[in-house]
Coordinates of C-alpha atoms in Angstrom, one line a residue:
M17 CA -66.2 42.7 45.7
P18 CA -65.3 45.5 43.2
R19 CA -62.4 44.9 40.8
K20 CA -59.2 46.9 41.2
P21 CA -58.7 49.3 38.4
F22 CA -56.0 48.5 35.8
V23 CA -53.1 51.0 35.9
P24 CA -51.1 51.2 32.6
G25 CA -48.1 52.9 34.2
A26 CA -47.6 50.1 36.7
A27 CA -47.5 47.5 33.9
V28 CA -44.8 49.5 32.2
V29 CA -42.7 49.7 35.3
V30 CA -43.0 45.9 35.9
A31 CA -42.0 45.1 32.2
A32 CA -39.0 47.4 32.5
A33 CA -37.8 45.7 35.7
L34 CA -38.1 42.3 34.1
A35 CA -36.1 43.4 31.1
A36 CA -33.4 44.8 33.2
G37 CA -33.2 41.5 35.2
L38 CA -32.9 39.4 32.1
T39 CA -30.2 41.6 30.7
G40 CA -28.2 41.2 33.9
C41 CA -28.5 37.4 33.8
T42 CA -27.4 37.0 30.2
G43 CA -24.6 39.5 30.3
S44 CA -20.9 38.5 30.2
S45 CA -19.2 37.5 33.4
S46 CA -15.8 38.3 32.0
P47 CA -13.8 41.0 33.8
D48 CA -13.7 43.3 30.8
G49 CA -17.5 42.9 30.2
D50 CA -17.1 41.6 26.7
A51 CA -20.3 39.7 25.9
S52 CA -19.1 38.3 22.6
D53 CA -19.1 34.5 22.0
A54 CA -15.6 33.1 22.4
K55 CA -16.3 30.2 19.9
S56 CA -17.7 32.4 17.2
G57 CA -14.8 34.8 17.6
G58 CA -12.3 31.9 17.4
A59 CA -14.0 30.5 14.3
A60 CA -13.7 33.8 12.6
T61 CA -9.9 34.0 13.2
S62 CA -9.0 30.3 12.7
S63 CA -7.0 29.1 9.7
P64 CA -8.9 27.5 6.8
A65 CA -9.4 23.7 6.8
A66 CA -6.8 21.6 5.1
E67 CA -7.5 20.7 1.5
P68 CA -9.2 17.3 0.9
G69 CA -7.3 14.6 -1.1
R70 CA -7.7 14.1 -4.8
Y71 CA -9.5 10.8 -4.6
Q72 CA -13.0 10.6 -3.2
T73 CA -13.7 7.0 -4.4
L74 CA -11.8 3.9 -5.4
P75 CA -11.8 1.7 -8.5
E76 CA -12.7 -2.0 -8.5
A77 CA -9.4 -3.7 -7.6
C78 CA -9.7 -6.9 -9.7
G79 CA -10.5 -5.0 -12.8
L80 CA -7.8 -2.3 -12.5
P81 CA -4.7 -4.2 -13.8
S82 CA -4.8 -5.1 -17.5
R83 CA -5.3 -8.8 -18.3
G84 CA -1.9 -8.8 -20.2
V85 CA 0.0 -7.7 -17.1
I86 CA -1.7 -10.4 -15.0
R87 CA -0.9 -13.1 -17.6
R88 CA 2.8 -12.1 -17.6
M89 CA 2.9 -12.2 -13.8
L90 CA 1.2 -15.6 -13.5
P91 CA 2.9 -17.6 -16.2
G92 CA 2.0 -21.3 -16.8
D93 CA 3.9 -24.4 -17.6
G94 CA 2.8 -24.8 -21.1
Q95 CA -0.6 -26.4 -20.3
P96 CA -3.5 -24.5 -21.9
L97 CA -6.3 -23.2 -19.8
S98 CA -10.0 -23.5 -20.6
D99 CA -12.1 -20.3 -20.6
T100 CA -13.4 -21.2 -17.1
E101 CA -10.0 -21.9 -15.7
A102 CA -8.5 -18.7 -17.3
Q103 CA -11.3 -16.6 -15.8
K104 CA -10.7 -18.2 -12.4
V105 CA -6.9 -17.5 -12.6
Y106 CA -6.8 -14.1 -14.2
G107 CA -10.1 -12.7 -12.9
G108 CA -8.9 -12.6 -9.4
Q109 CA -10.7 -12.9 -6.0
A110 CA -11.9 -9.7 -4.5
D111 CA -11.1 -9.0 -0.9
I112 CA -14.1 -8.5 1.4
T113 CA -14.2 -4.9 2.7
Y114 CA -17.0 -3.0 4.5
D115 CA -16.5 0.3 2.6
T116 CA -15.3 0.0 -1.0
D117 CA -14.8 3.8 -1.1
R118 CA -12.1 3.5 1.6
R119 CA -10.4 0.2 0.8
V120 CA -10.4 -2.5 -1.9
G121 CA -8.2 -5.4 -2.8
C122 CA -7.8 -8.5 -5.0
R123 CA -5.8 -11.7 -5.0
W124 CA -4.6 -13.9 -7.8
T125 CA -2.9 -17.4 -7.7
R126 CA -1.4 -19.6 -10.3
E127 CA -0.2 -23.1 -9.5
T128 CA 2.1 -25.1 -11.8
T129 CA 4.1 -28.3 -11.6
A130 CA 7.2 -26.2 -10.8
G131 CA 5.7 -24.0 -8.0
T132 CA 3.1 -21.4 -7.2
R133 CA 2.9 -17.6 -7.7
H134 CA 0.7 -15.3 -5.7
L135 CA -0.2 -11.7 -6.5
G136 CA -2.0 -9.4 -4.1
L137 CA -3.3 -5.8 -4.6
D138 CA -4.4 -3.6 -1.7
I139 CA -5.7 0.0 -2.3
Q140 CA -6.5 2.3 0.6
R141 CA -8.0 5.8 0.4
V142 CA -6.9 7.9 3.4
V143 CA -9.2 10.5 5.0
S144 CA -8.1 12.9 7.7
Y145 CA -10.6 13.9 10.3
D146 CA -8.3 16.6 11.6
S147 CA -9.2 19.9 9.9
A148 CA -5.5 21.0 10.4
V149 CA -4.1 18.0 8.6
S150 CA -4.8 17.3 4.9
D151 CA -5.7 13.9 3.5
D152 CA -2.4 13.9 1.6
D153 CA -0.4 14.6 4.8
K154 CA -2.3 11.9 6.7
A155 CA -1.6 9.4 3.8
Q156 CA 2.1 10.3 3.8
A157 CA 2.3 9.6 7.6
I158 CA 0.7 6.1 7.1
Y159 CA 3.1 5.5 4.1
G160 CA 6.1 6.5 6.2
K161 CA 5.2 3.9 8.9
K162 CA 5.0 1.2 6.2
E163 CA 8.4 2.2 4.9
L164 CA 9.9 2.2 8.4
A165 CA 8.4 -1.2 9.2
A166 CA 9.9 -2.6 6.0
Q167 CA 13.4 -1.4 7.1
I168 CA 14.0 0.3 3.9
P169 CA 17.4 2.2 4.0
S170 CA 16.8 5.8 4.9
G171 CA 18.1 8.2 2.4
G172 CA 18.2 5.5 -0.3
T173 CA 17.2 6.5 -3.8
G174 CA 15.6 4.6 -6.6
S175 CA 16.3 5.0 -10.3
P176 CA 14.5 5.1 -13.6
S177 CA 15.5 1.5 -14.3
P178 CA 14.6 -1.5 -12.1
A179 CA 18.2 -2.7 -12.1
A180 CA 19.9 0.4 -10.7
P181 CA 22.1 0.0 -7.6
S182 CA 21.0 1.3 -4.2
P183 CA 21.6 0.6 -0.5
S184 CA 20.1 -2.4 1.2
A185 CA 18.7 -3.1 4.6
S186 CA 20.3 -5.3 7.2
A187 CA 19.8 -8.9 6.1
S188 CA 21.5 -10.5 9.1
A189 CA 18.9 -9.1 11.6
S190 CA 16.0 -10.4 9.5
A191 CA 17.7 -13.8 9.2
S192 CA 18.2 -14.1 12.9
K193 CA 14.6 -13.1 13.7
G194 CA 13.3 -15.7 11.2
K195 CA 15.4 -18.4 12.9
E196 CA 14.2 -17.4 16.4
K197 CA 10.6 -17.7 15.3
G198 CA 11.1 -20.9 13.4
E199 CA 10.0 -19.3 10.1
G200 CA 13.2 -20.2 8.2
V201 CA 15.9 -17.8 7.0
V202 CA 14.8 -14.5 5.7
T203 CA 17.1 -12.3 3.7
N204 CA 16.2 -8.7 2.7
D205 CA 18.0 -8.5 -0.6
A206 CA 18.1 -10.2 -4.0
T207 CA 20.7 -11.7 -6.3
D208 CA 22.7 -9.0 -8.1
K209 CA 22.1 -9.4 -11.9
S210 CA 23.8 -6.1 -12.9
A211 CA 26.7 -7.9 -14.6
T212 CA 24.5 -9.5 -17.2
G213 CA 21.8 -6.8 -17.4
K214 CA 19.2 -9.4 -18.1
S215 CA 16.6 -11.1 -16.0
S216 CA 15.7 -14.7 -16.2
A217 CA 12.5 -13.8 -18.0
D218 CA 14.6 -12.5 -20.9
A219 CA 17.7 -14.8 -20.9
K220 CA 17.8 -17.8 -23.2
G221 CA 18.3 -21.3 -22.1
K222 CA 16.7 -20.7 -18.7
A223 CA 13.9 -22.7 -17.0
P224 CA 10.3 -21.9 -18.0
S225 CA 9.0 -18.7 -16.7
G226 CA 6.6 -20.4 -14.4
S227 CA 9.4 -22.2 -12.5
P228 CA 12.4 -21.1 -10.4
S229 CA 15.3 -20.3 -12.6
Q230 CA 18.3 -20.0 -10.4
K231 CA 19.9 -23.2 -9.1
S232 CA 21.9 -22.5 -5.9
D233 CA 22.3 -23.1 -2.3
P234 CA 19.9 -20.8 -0.4
S235 CA 22.4 -20.5 2.5
A236 CA 25.0 -19.0 0.0
D237 CA 22.5 -16.7 -1.7
P238 CA 24.4 -13.5 -2.6
S239 CA 21.2 -11.5 -1.9
T240 CA 22.7 -10.1 1.3
D241 CA 25.1 -8.0 -0.8
P242 CA 24.3 -4.3 0.2
S243 CA 25.4 -3.1 -3.2
G244 CA 23.0 -5.5 -5.0
S245 CA 21.0 -3.8 -7.8
T246 CA 17.8 -5.5 -6.5
A247 CA 18.3 -4.5 -2.9
P248 CA 15.3 -3.0 -1.0
R249 CA 15.2 0.6 -1.9
V250 CA 13.2 3.8 -2.3
L251 CA 11.7 4.3 -5.8
D252 CA 11.9 7.9 -7.0
D253 CA 10.0 7.5 -10.2
L254 CA 6.7 6.1 -8.9
G255 CA 3.8 8.2 -7.5
D256 CA 4.5 10.8 -4.8
A257 CA 6.5 8.3 -2.7
A258 CA 7.4 4.6 -3.1
F259 CA 9.6 1.8 -2.0
L260 CA 10.4 -1.8 -3.0
N261 CA 11.2 -4.7 -0.6
D262 CA 12.6 -8.1 -1.5
K263 CA 12.8 -11.1 0.9
L264 CA 14.1 -14.6 0.3
V265 CA 12.6 -17.1 2.8
T266 CA 13.8 -20.6 3.2
A267 CA 11.8 -23.1 5.4
D268 CA 11.3 -26.8 5.7
S269 CA 8.5 -26.7 3.2
G270 CA 10.6 -25.0 0.5
V271 CA 11.8 -21.6 -0.6
H272 CA 9.9 -18.5 -1.7
R273 CA 10.8 -15.0 -2.6
D274 CA 8.5 -12.1 -1.7
V275 CA 8.5 -8.8 -3.5
T276 CA 6.5 -5.9 -2.2
V277 CA 6.0 -2.5 -3.9
V278 CA 4.2 0.3 -1.9
F279 CA 3.5 3.7 -3.4
R280 CA 1.4 6.8 -2.5
T281 CA -0.4 9.1 -4.9
S282 CA -2.2 11.9 -3.2
N283 CA -4.4 10.4 -0.5
V284 CA -4.3 6.8 -1.9
I285 CA -1.8 4.1 -0.8
V286 CA -1.3 1.1 -3.1
K287 CA 0.4 -2.1 -2.0
I288 CA 1.5 -4.9 -4.4
T289 CA 2.7 -8.2 -3.0
Y290 CA 4.1 -10.7 -5.5
D291 CA 5.8 -14.0 -4.5
Q292 CA 7.0 -17.2 -6.0
W293 CA 7.2 -20.5 -4.2
S294 CA 9.2 -23.7 -4.9
T295 CA 9.4 -26.9 -3.0
D296 CA 12.9 -27.4 -4.3
K297 CA 15.1 -25.3 -2.0
T298 CA 18.0 -25.4 -4.4
M299 CA 16.0 -23.5 -7.0
L300 CA 15.8 -19.9 -6.0
P301 CA 13.1 -17.7 -7.6
D302 CA 14.8 -15.0 -9.7
S303 CA 14.6 -11.6 -8.0
Q304 CA 15.1 -9.4 -11.0
E305 CA 12.2 -11.0 -12.9
L306 CA 9.8 -10.7 -10.0
Q307 CA 10.9 -7.1 -9.3
D308 CA 10.6 -6.0 -12.9
K309 CA 7.0 -7.4 -13.2
A310 CA 5.9 -5.9 -9.8
R311 CA 7.2 -2.5 -10.8
S312 CA 5.6 -2.8 -14.2
L313 CA 2.2 -3.4 -12.6
A314 CA 2.8 -0.5 -10.1
T315 CA 3.6 1.9 -13.0
E316 CA 0.4 0.8 -14.8
L317 CA -1.7 1.3 -11.6
S318 CA -0.1 4.7 -10.9
D319 CA -0.9 5.9 -14.5
S320 CA -4.4 4.5 -14.3
L321 CA -5.2 6.3 -11.0
S322 CA -3.8 9.5 -12.3
E323 CA -6.1 9.6 -15.3

């Protein structure tokens, strides 16, 4: 059978038809016939992404505080420590975390014949995965929740000195909650030392620094005084935002005072927990001393992170 002759014109007609069909399939189905990509158009007109936080990594927590500050916060009872014991006490125990660029922590403990002190450090780097929310704003939101949970008085202000007066949170509510749970009595304030202007660490004739220094009946502790200079409060002179909390807890096993300082600097949130325990419930740990030392550490950490 003879082959059919090739007709160039017919090929051109077929190609043109195919091209027209493809154009019709890929065209815009919108009423106005706009074939532009809505995503690309939106991206071109969207606002720029929020700025990232200042910190992209975190330091090693146990090595961040100076050895001198740790020694002052964990005083002994006059018994010297060997080099091995000193390293164990002052070197700290690092927290186990899965991403040390996002969260690190360390714990220290010092036991003496008069009681035990614990110091904890937690550092969190906040990252916002919302392009409209900056890392700093995300960190501030997390910090705000911590302040609210601690029942820090709203609108309260701190002061340049650790002994300045400020409002306090409701101690009676905390005490009743502690009784209901069987955790002992919890009060949210600390003893007012403003009349003397001195803490037990500086006063003469007091008990050793490693032991409780105030002899009193815990049930009559004046720590519930709202005008107390050591009441829970916002701290204006620390980082971008900060607060201090102070709780006295009495239980069957003894009494302990827990001081917490939380502050934010850019997209990093630092939490310091510092407490002193005593099995003698008539010997109340001194609030002013614990607060002064916790704030001293917080100031050092804030300065170190800002370098």
